[in-house]
PDB file of C-alpha atoms in Angstrom:
ATOM      1  CA  UNK F   1     -10.858  -4.684  12.405  1.00 57.00           C
ATOM      2  CA  UNK F   2     -10.976  -1.739  10.074  1.00 70.00           C
ATOM      3  CA  UNK F   3     -13.751  -0.546   7.779  1.00 88.00           C
ATOM      4  CA  UNK F   4     -12.615   2.124   5.344  1.00 93.00           C
ATOM      5  CA  UNK F   5     -14.836   3.847   2.794  1.00 95.00           C
ATOM      6  CA  UNK F   6     -13.952   6.196  -0.003  1.00 96.00           C
ATOM      7  CA  UNK F   7     -15.674   7.064  -3.288  1.00 96.00           C
ATOM      8  CA  UNK F   8     -14.924   4.850  -6.252  1.00 94.00           C
ATOM      9  CA  UNK F   9     -14.391   7.493  -8.906  1.00 96.00           C
ATOM     10  CA  UNK F  10     -14.082  11.246  -9.315  1.00 97.00           C
ATOM     11  CA  UNK F  11     -13.568  13.393 -12.382  1.00 97.00           C
ATOM     12  CA  UNK F  12     -12.263  16.946 -12.434  1.00 96.00           C
ATOM     13  CA  UNK F  13     -10.871  19.504 -14.855  1.00 97.00           C
ATOM     14  CA  UNK F  14      -7.233  20.454 -15.179  1.00 97.00           C
ATOM     15  CA  UNK F  15      -6.457  23.356 -12.839  1.00 97.00           C
ATOM     16  CA  UNK F  16      -9.399  22.638 -10.571  1.00 97.00           C
ATOM     17  CA  UNK F  17      -9.551  21.312  -7.004  1.00 97.00           C
ATOM     18  CA  UNK F  18     -10.758  17.881  -5.948  1.00 97.00           C
ATOM     19  CA  UNK F  19     -11.472  16.599  -2.447  1.00 98.00           C
ATOM     20  CA  UNK F  20     -11.407  12.873  -1.769  1.00 98.00           C
ATOM     21  CA  UNK F  21     -13.184  11.851   1.419  1.00 98.00           C
ATOM     22  CA  UNK F  22     -12.383   8.830   3.535  1.00 98.00           C
ATOM     23  CA  UNK F  23     -14.341   7.561   6.506  1.00 97.00           C
ATOM     24  CA  UNK F  24     -13.168   4.810   8.765  1.00 95.00           C
ATOM     25  CA  UNK F  25     -14.283   2.686  11.660  1.00 92.00           C
ATOM     26  CA  UNK F  26     -11.468   1.121  13.562  1.00 83.00           C
ATOM     27  CA  UNK F  27     -10.823  -0.816  16.722  1.00 80.00           C
ATOM     28  CA  UNK F  28      -7.515   0.986  17.212  1.00 83.00           C
ATOM     29  CA  UNK F  29      -6.021   3.992  15.448  1.00 88.00           C
ATOM     30  CA  UNK F  30      -2.406   4.968  14.966  1.00 88.00           C
ATOM     31  CA  UNK F  31      -2.431   7.240  11.969  1.00 92.00           C
ATOM     32  CA  UNK F  32      -3.991   7.689   8.547  1.00 95.00           C
ATOM     33  CA  UNK F  33      -2.032   7.628   5.317  1.00 94.00           C
ATOM     34  CA  UNK F  34      -2.781   8.699   1.781  1.00 96.00           C
ATOM     35  CA  UNK F  35      -1.023   7.035  -1.132  1.00 95.00           C
ATOM     36  CA  UNK F  36      -1.120   7.689  -4.871  1.00 96.00           C
ATOM     37  CA  UNK F  37      -1.050   4.747  -7.242  1.00 93.00           C
ATOM     38  CA  UNK F  38      -0.745   4.980 -11.014  1.00 93.00           C
ATOM     39  CA  UNK F  39      -2.006   2.042 -13.017  1.00 87.00           C
ATOM     40  CA  UNK F  40       0.403  -0.893 -12.919  1.00 83.00           C
ATOM     41  CA  UNK F  41       2.666   0.759 -10.396  1.00 87.00           C
ATOM     42  CA  UNK F  42       3.151   0.536  -6.650  1.00 85.00           C
ATOM     43  CA  UNK F  43       1.679   3.137  -4.294  1.00 90.00           C
ATOM     44  CA  UNK F  44       3.712   6.195  -3.419  1.00 91.00           C
ATOM     45  CA  UNK F  45       3.394   7.929  -0.058  1.00 90.00           C
ATOM     46  CA  UNK F  46       1.604  11.285  -0.088  1.00 94.00           C
ATOM     47  CA  UNK F  47       0.706  12.223   3.471  1.00 93.00           C
ATOM     48  CA  UNK F  48       0.317  11.129   7.059  1.00 92.00           C
ATOM     49  CA  UNK F  49      -2.046  12.401   9.772  1.00 95.00           C
ATOM     50  CA  UNK F  50      -2.141  11.225  13.351  1.00 92.00           C
ATOM     51  CA  UNK F  51      -3.460  14.375  15.065  1.00 94.00           C
ATOM     52  CA  UNK F  52      -6.573  16.335  14.138  1.00 96.00           C
ATOM     53  CA  UNK F  53      -6.126  19.100  11.630  1.00 97.00           C
ATOM     54  CA  UNK F  54      -4.733  19.920   8.244  1.00 96.00           C
ATOM     55  CA  UNK F  55      -1.348  18.902   6.875  1.00 94.00           C
ATOM     56  CA  UNK F  56      -0.282  20.821   3.788  1.00 93.00           C
ATOM     57  CA  UNK F  57       2.376  19.663   1.385  1.00 89.00           C
ATOM     58  CA  UNK F  58       2.540  21.655  -1.816  1.00 93.00           C
ATOM     59  CA  UNK F  59      -0.527  21.055  -3.980  1.00 96.00           C
ATOM     60  CA  UNK F  60      -1.712  18.260  -1.695  1.00 96.00           C
ATOM     61  CA  UNK F  61      -3.303  18.679   1.729  1.00 97.00           C
ATOM     62  CA  UNK F  62      -4.765  16.102   4.068  1.00 98.00           C
ATOM     63  CA  UNK F  63      -7.179  16.617   6.928  1.00 98.00           C
ATOM     64  CA  UNK F  64      -8.083  14.379   9.852  1.00 97.00           C
ATOM     65  CA  UNK F  65     -10.865  14.360  12.435  1.00 97.00           C
ATOM     66  CA  UNK F  66     -10.376  11.427  14.781  1.00 95.00           C
ATOM     67  CA  UNK F  67     -13.662  11.985  16.620  1.00 94.00           C
ATOM     68  CA  UNK F  68     -15.569  11.744  13.345  1.00 95.00           C
ATOM     69  CA  UNK F  69     -13.443   8.984  11.834  1.00 95.00           C
ATOM     70  CA  UNK F  70     -12.977  11.191   8.792  1.00 96.00           C
ATOM     71  CA  UNK F  71     -10.191  12.344   6.546  1.00 98.00           C
ATOM     72  CA  UNK F  72      -9.923  14.042   3.203  1.00 98.00           C
ATOM     73  CA  UNK F  73      -7.194  14.530   0.633  1.00 98.00           C
ATOM     74  CA  UNK F  74      -7.318  17.831  -1.223  1.00 98.00           C
ATOM     75  CA  UNK F  75      -5.637  18.107  -4.600  1.00 97.00           C
ATOM     76  CA  UNK F  76      -5.217  21.654  -5.873  1.00 97.00           C
ATOM     77  CA  UNK F  77      -4.258  22.999  -9.298  1.00 97.00           C
ATOM     78  CA  UNK F  78      -4.928  19.624 -10.834  1.00 97.00           C
ATOM     79  CA  UNK F  79      -2.568  18.414 -13.524  1.00 97.00           C
ATOM     80  CA  UNK F  80      -3.066  15.614 -16.025  1.00 97.00           C
ATOM     81  CA  UNK F  81      -0.400  13.570 -14.233  1.00 96.00           C
ATOM     82  CA  UNK F  82      -2.599  13.573 -11.113  1.00 97.00           C
ATOM     83  CA  UNK F  83      -4.891  11.061 -12.816  1.00 97.00           C
ATOM     84  CA  UNK F  84      -4.394   8.034 -10.593  1.00 96.00           C
ATOM     85  CA  UNK F  85      -5.939   5.999  -7.826  1.00 95.00           C
ATOM     86  CA  UNK F  86      -5.747   7.511  -4.341  1.00 97.00           C
ATOM     87  CA  UNK F  87      -5.691   5.100  -1.438  1.00 96.00           C
ATOM     88  CA  UNK F  88      -6.702   5.909   2.113  1.00 96.00           C
ATOM     89  CA  UNK F  89      -5.048   3.631   4.678  1.00 95.00           C
ATOM     90  CA  UNK F  90      -5.441   3.381   8.426  1.00 94.00           C
ATOM     91  CA  UNK F  91      -2.719   2.021  10.668  1.00 90.00           C
ATOM     92  CA  UNK F  92      -3.559  -0.253  13.550  1.00 82.00           C
ATOM     93  CA  UNK F  93      -2.531   0.554  17.077  1.00 79.00           C
ATOM     94  CA  UNK F  94      -0.149  -2.198  18.061  1.00 73.00           C
ATOM     95  CA  UNK F  95       1.166  -3.916  14.984  1.00 71.00           C
ATOM     96  CA  UNK F  96       1.672  -1.165  12.403  1.00 77.00           C
ATOM     97  CA  UNK F  97      -0.406  -2.922   9.795  1.00 85.00           C
ATOM     98  CA  UNK F  98      -2.120  -0.774   7.187  1.00 89.00           C
ATOM     99  CA  UNK F  99      -5.685  -1.411   6.130  1.00 90.00           C
ATOM    100  CA  UNK F 100      -6.467   0.099   2.768  1.00 92.00           C
ATOM    101  CA  UNK F 101      -9.655   1.481   1.340  1.00 93.00           C
ATOM    102  CA  UNK F 102     -10.643   0.359  -2.130  1.00 91.00           C
ATOM    103  CA  UNK F 103      -9.157   3.503  -3.652  1.00 94.00           C
ATOM    104  CA  UNK F 104     -10.610   6.477  -5.510  1.00 96.00           C
ATOM    105  CA  UNK F 105      -9.811   6.748  -9.205  1.00 96.00           C
ATOM    106  CA  UNK F 106      -9.371  10.394 -10.129  1.00 97.00           C
ATOM    107  CA  UNK F 107      -9.540  11.328 -13.796  1.00 97.00           C
ATOM    108  CA  UNK F 108      -8.292  14.765 -14.761  1.00 97.00           C
ATOM    109  CA  UNK F 109      -9.715  16.096 -18.019  1.00 96.00           C
ATOM    110  CA  UNK F 110      -8.299  18.902 -20.123  1.00 94.00           C
TER     111      UNK F 110
ATOM    112  CA  UNK G   1      15.473   8.484   0.723  1.00 60.00           C
ATOM    113  CA  UNK G   2      13.311   5.450   1.551  1.00 77.00           C
ATOM    114  CA  UNK G   3      13.806   3.456  -1.620  1.00 86.00           C
ATOM    115  CA  UNK G   4      12.505  -0.086  -1.848  1.00 91.00           C
ATOM    116  CA  UNK G   5      13.367  -2.316  -4.778  1.00 93.00           C
ATOM    117  CA  UNK G   6      11.628  -5.457  -5.907  1.00 95.00           C
ATOM    118  CA  UNK G   7      12.837  -8.127  -8.290  1.00 95.00           C
ATOM    119  CA  UNK G   8      11.721  -9.339 -10.727  1.00 96.00           C
ATOM    120  CA  UNK G   9       9.270  -6.748 -12.021  1.00 94.00           C
ATOM    121  CA  UNK G  10       7.506  -9.299 -14.204  1.00 96.00           C
ATOM    122  CA  UNK G  11       7.544 -13.059 -14.270  1.00 97.00           C
ATOM    123  CA  UNK G  12       5.680 -15.614 -16.328  1.00 97.00           C
ATOM    124  CA  UNK G  13       5.820 -19.198 -15.188  1.00 95.00           C
ATOM    125  CA  UNK G  14       4.180 -22.538 -15.825  1.00 96.00           C
ATOM    126  CA  UNK G  15       1.617 -23.969 -13.465  1.00 97.00           C
ATOM    127  CA  UNK G  16       3.242 -26.065 -10.744  1.00 96.00           C
ATOM    128  CA  UNK G  17       6.523 -24.204 -10.617  1.00 96.00           C
ATOM    129  CA  UNK G  18       7.790 -21.970  -7.808  1.00 97.00           C
ATOM    130  CA  UNK G  19       8.622 -18.292  -8.094  1.00 97.00           C
ATOM    131  CA  UNK G  20      10.760 -16.225  -5.738  1.00 97.00           C
ATOM    132  CA  UNK G  21      10.299 -12.475  -5.382  1.00 97.00           C
ATOM    133  CA  UNK G  22      12.888 -10.333  -3.618  1.00 96.00           C
ATOM    134  CA  UNK G  23      12.233  -7.120  -1.734  1.00 95.00           C
ATOM    135  CA  UNK G  24      15.106  -4.904  -0.648  1.00 94.00           C
ATOM    136  CA  UNK G  25      15.260  -1.648   1.293  1.00 90.00           C
ATOM    137  CA  UNK G  26      18.119   0.226  -0.357  1.00 90.00           C
ATOM    138  CA  UNK G  27      18.836   3.135   1.952  1.00 84.00           C
ATOM    139  CA  UNK G  28      17.373   2.214   5.320  1.00 82.00           C
ATOM    140  CA  UNK G  29      17.069  -0.743   7.627  1.00 84.00           C
ATOM    141  CA  UNK G  30      13.628  -2.253   7.517  1.00 84.00           C
ATOM    142  CA  UNK G  31      12.639  -3.819  10.790  1.00 83.00           C
ATOM    143  CA  UNK G  32       9.341  -4.882   9.292  1.00 88.00           C
ATOM    144  CA  UNK G  33       8.379  -5.803   5.762  1.00 92.00           C
ATOM    145  CA  UNK G  34       4.890  -6.416   4.466  1.00 93.00           C
ATOM    146  CA  UNK G  35       3.693  -8.405   1.483  1.00 96.00           C
ATOM    147  CA  UNK G  36       0.517  -7.451  -0.362  1.00 95.00           C
ATOM    148  CA  UNK G  37      -1.405  -8.807  -3.295  1.00 95.00           C
ATOM    149  CA  UNK G  38      -3.505  -6.679  -5.590  1.00 91.00           C
ATOM    150  CA  UNK G  39      -5.982  -7.904  -8.185  1.00 88.00           C
ATOM    151  CA  UNK G  40      -7.019  -5.623 -11.055  1.00 83.00           C
ATOM    152  CA  UNK G  41      -9.026  -2.601  -9.954  1.00 79.00           C
ATOM    153  CA  UNK G  42      -8.965  -3.739  -6.355  1.00 84.00           C
ATOM    154  CA  UNK G  43      -7.130  -2.419  -3.351  1.00 84.00           C
ATOM    155  CA  UNK G  44      -4.116  -3.905  -1.672  1.00 90.00           C
ATOM    156  CA  UNK G  45      -4.722  -6.968   0.456  1.00 92.00           C
ATOM    157  CA  UNK G  46      -2.164  -7.681   3.142  1.00 93.00           C
ATOM    158  CA  UNK G  47      -0.834 -11.214   2.937  1.00 96.00           C
ATOM    159  CA  UNK G  48       1.749 -11.287   5.703  1.00 95.00           C
ATOM    160  CA  UNK G  49       3.991  -9.274   7.967  1.00 92.00           C
ATOM    161  CA  UNK G  50       7.599 -10.252   8.464  1.00 90.00           C
ATOM    162  CA  UNK G  51      10.108  -9.096  11.017  1.00 85.00           C
ATOM    163  CA  UNK G  52      13.796  -9.696  10.567  1.00 82.00           C
ATOM    164  CA  UNK G  53      14.928 -12.942  12.106  1.00 80.00           C
ATOM    165  CA  UNK G  54      11.492 -14.227  13.034  1.00 83.00           C
ATOM    166  CA  UNK G  55       8.661 -16.111  11.403  1.00 87.00           C
ATOM    167  CA  UNK G  56       6.190 -14.207   9.299  1.00 91.00           C
ATOM    168  CA  UNK G  57       2.677 -13.526  10.541  1.00 92.00           C
ATOM    169  CA  UNK G  58       0.110 -14.449   7.926  1.00 95.00           C
ATOM    170  CA  UNK G  59      -3.313 -12.906   7.465  1.00 93.00           C
ATOM    171  CA  UNK G  60      -6.374 -15.065   7.734  1.00 93.00           C
ATOM    172  CA  UNK G  61      -6.923 -17.109   4.606  1.00 93.00           C
ATOM    173  CA  UNK G  62      -3.339 -16.894   3.346  1.00 95.00           C
ATOM    174  CA  UNK G  63      -1.661 -20.294   3.135  1.00 94.00           C
ATOM    175  CA  UNK G  64       1.717 -20.139   4.815  1.00 92.00           C
ATOM    176  CA  UNK G  65       2.931 -23.297   3.085  1.00 94.00           C
ATOM    177  CA  UNK G  66       2.114 -21.844  -0.300  1.00 96.00           C
ATOM    178  CA  UNK G  67       3.501 -18.369   0.244  1.00 96.00           C
ATOM    179  CA  UNK G  68       6.859 -18.803   1.945  1.00 95.00           C
ATOM    180  CA  UNK G  69       8.337 -15.658   3.420  1.00 94.00           C
ATOM    181  CA  UNK G  70      11.889 -15.234   4.607  1.00 90.00           C
ATOM    182  CA  UNK G  71      13.264 -12.064   6.205  1.00 88.00           C
ATOM    183  CA  UNK G  72      16.905 -12.925   6.618  1.00 82.00           C
ATOM    184  CA  UNK G  73      18.300  -9.444   7.081  1.00 87.00           C
ATOM    185  CA  UNK G  74      17.220  -5.886   7.797  1.00 87.00           C
ATOM    186  CA  UNK G  75      17.329  -5.098   4.094  1.00 90.00           C
ATOM    187  CA  UNK G  76      15.970  -8.225   2.396  1.00 92.00           C
ATOM    188  CA  UNK G  77      12.758 -10.197   2.458  1.00 93.00           C
ATOM    189  CA  UNK G  78      11.702 -12.847  -0.036  1.00 95.00           C
ATOM    190  CA  UNK G  79       8.325 -14.255  -0.996  1.00 97.00           C
ATOM    191  CA  UNK G  80       8.233 -17.638  -2.693  1.00 97.00           C
ATOM    192  CA  UNK G  81       5.020 -18.711  -4.376  1.00 97.00           C
ATOM    193  CA  UNK G  82       5.209 -22.493  -4.361  1.00 96.00           C
ATOM    194  CA  UNK G  83       3.417 -24.735  -6.851  1.00 96.00           C
ATOM    195  CA  UNK G  84       1.934 -21.719  -8.572  1.00 96.00           C
ATOM    196  CA  UNK G  85      -1.507 -21.937 -10.183  1.00 96.00           C
ATOM    197  CA  UNK G  86      -3.229 -19.568 -12.609  1.00 96.00           C
ATOM    198  CA  UNK G  87      -5.322 -18.133  -9.773  1.00 95.00           C
ATOM    199  CA  UNK G  88      -2.091 -16.956  -8.132  1.00 96.00           C
ATOM    200  CA  UNK G  89      -1.588 -14.551 -11.037  1.00 96.00           C
ATOM    201  CA  UNK G  90      -1.602 -11.116  -9.483  1.00 95.00           C
ATOM    202  CA  UNK G  91       0.410  -8.009  -8.685  1.00 94.00           C
ATOM    203  CA  UNK G  92       2.563  -8.653  -5.611  1.00 96.00           C
ATOM    204  CA  UNK G  93       3.877  -5.623  -3.759  1.00 96.00           C
ATOM    205  CA  UNK G  94       6.182  -5.441  -0.798  1.00 95.00           C
ATOM    206  CA  UNK G  95       6.624  -2.555   1.587  1.00 94.00           C
ATOM    207  CA  UNK G  96       9.243  -1.800   4.167  1.00 91.00           C
ATOM    208  CA  UNK G  97       9.007   0.123   7.387  1.00 85.00           C
ATOM    209  CA  UNK G  98      11.910   1.472   9.369  1.00 74.00           C
ATOM    210  CA  UNK G  99      12.345   2.566  12.933  1.00 62.00           C
ATOM    211  CA  UNK G 100      11.537   6.256  12.577  1.00 59.00           C
ATOM    212  CA  UNK G 101       8.876   8.176  14.432  1.00 52.00           C
ATOM    213  CA  UNK G 102       6.301   7.852  11.674  1.00 58.00           C
ATOM    214  CA  UNK G 103       7.282   4.369  10.483  1.00 71.00           C
ATOM    215  CA  UNK G 104       5.783   5.047   7.074  1.00 82.00           C
ATOM    216  CA  UNK G 105       5.519   2.053   4.809  1.00 87.00           C
ATOM    217  CA  UNK G 106       7.426   2.565   1.581  1.00 89.00           C
ATOM    218  CA  UNK G 107       6.434   0.366  -1.299  1.00 91.00           C
ATOM    219  CA  UNK G 108       8.492  -1.483  -3.850  1.00 93.00           C
ATOM    220  CA  UNK G 109       7.598  -1.209  -7.544  1.00 92.00           C
ATOM    221  CA  UNK G 110       5.683  -4.484  -7.521  1.00 94.00           C
ATOM    222  CA  UNK G 111       5.987  -7.799  -9.329  1.00 96.00           C
ATOM    223  CA  UNK G 112       3.476  -8.855 -11.954  1.00 95.00           C
ATOM    224  CA  UNK G 113       3.129 -12.644 -11.769  1.00 96.00           C
ATOM    225  CA  UNK G 114       1.414 -14.522 -14.569  1.00 96.00           C
ATOM    226  CA  UNK G 115       0.957 -18.259 -14.170  1.00 96.00           C
ATOM    227  CA  UNK G 116       0.111 -20.108 -17.371  1.00 95.00           C
TER     228      UNK G 116
END
């Protein structure tokens, strides 16, 4: 099975940087995903890591260390619209299921 | 690309009735579709995985006779909540995965079910 941990809440100021950590313990690993979910809406895909290292996509970057079972999502130049829940999800090896963490609620303040 | 639609977006029904939710991949063929349930301020819980043309695989604790899943084509899967009860009230979200290298799951907009 999968055990995925991420902080419950984070608060940051508009224009700042926030790093959301995710640790996981898994019996099989085939990639880690980050999704953004606004209240009452479905998750939207942000990033995917399967190899160690940093993936950068505009203001968002995601990092993975498979040996440490660790990932982070970095949000730069925070905007008010970035206030949302950020979900870390790990994909299993053989059946492509995603196991989700509980999500980190990020609140961006002016 | 990778658009998934879900219908209806909201439904209110009486206890004991059945509700059907449709999930469609609009611009790609989805070999696999997933159905999730999400309670307020909680994460997504996988209910079942469905592959086109075969029976769905249900997660432990999910009643297959209560949550009927049909995946009749590569672009359509349906979830029917039979004999709905108030405790079935939740946010139901489908996702679809294609045959690309990454096989990212793309989510539909969700269906808010309220059972009175």
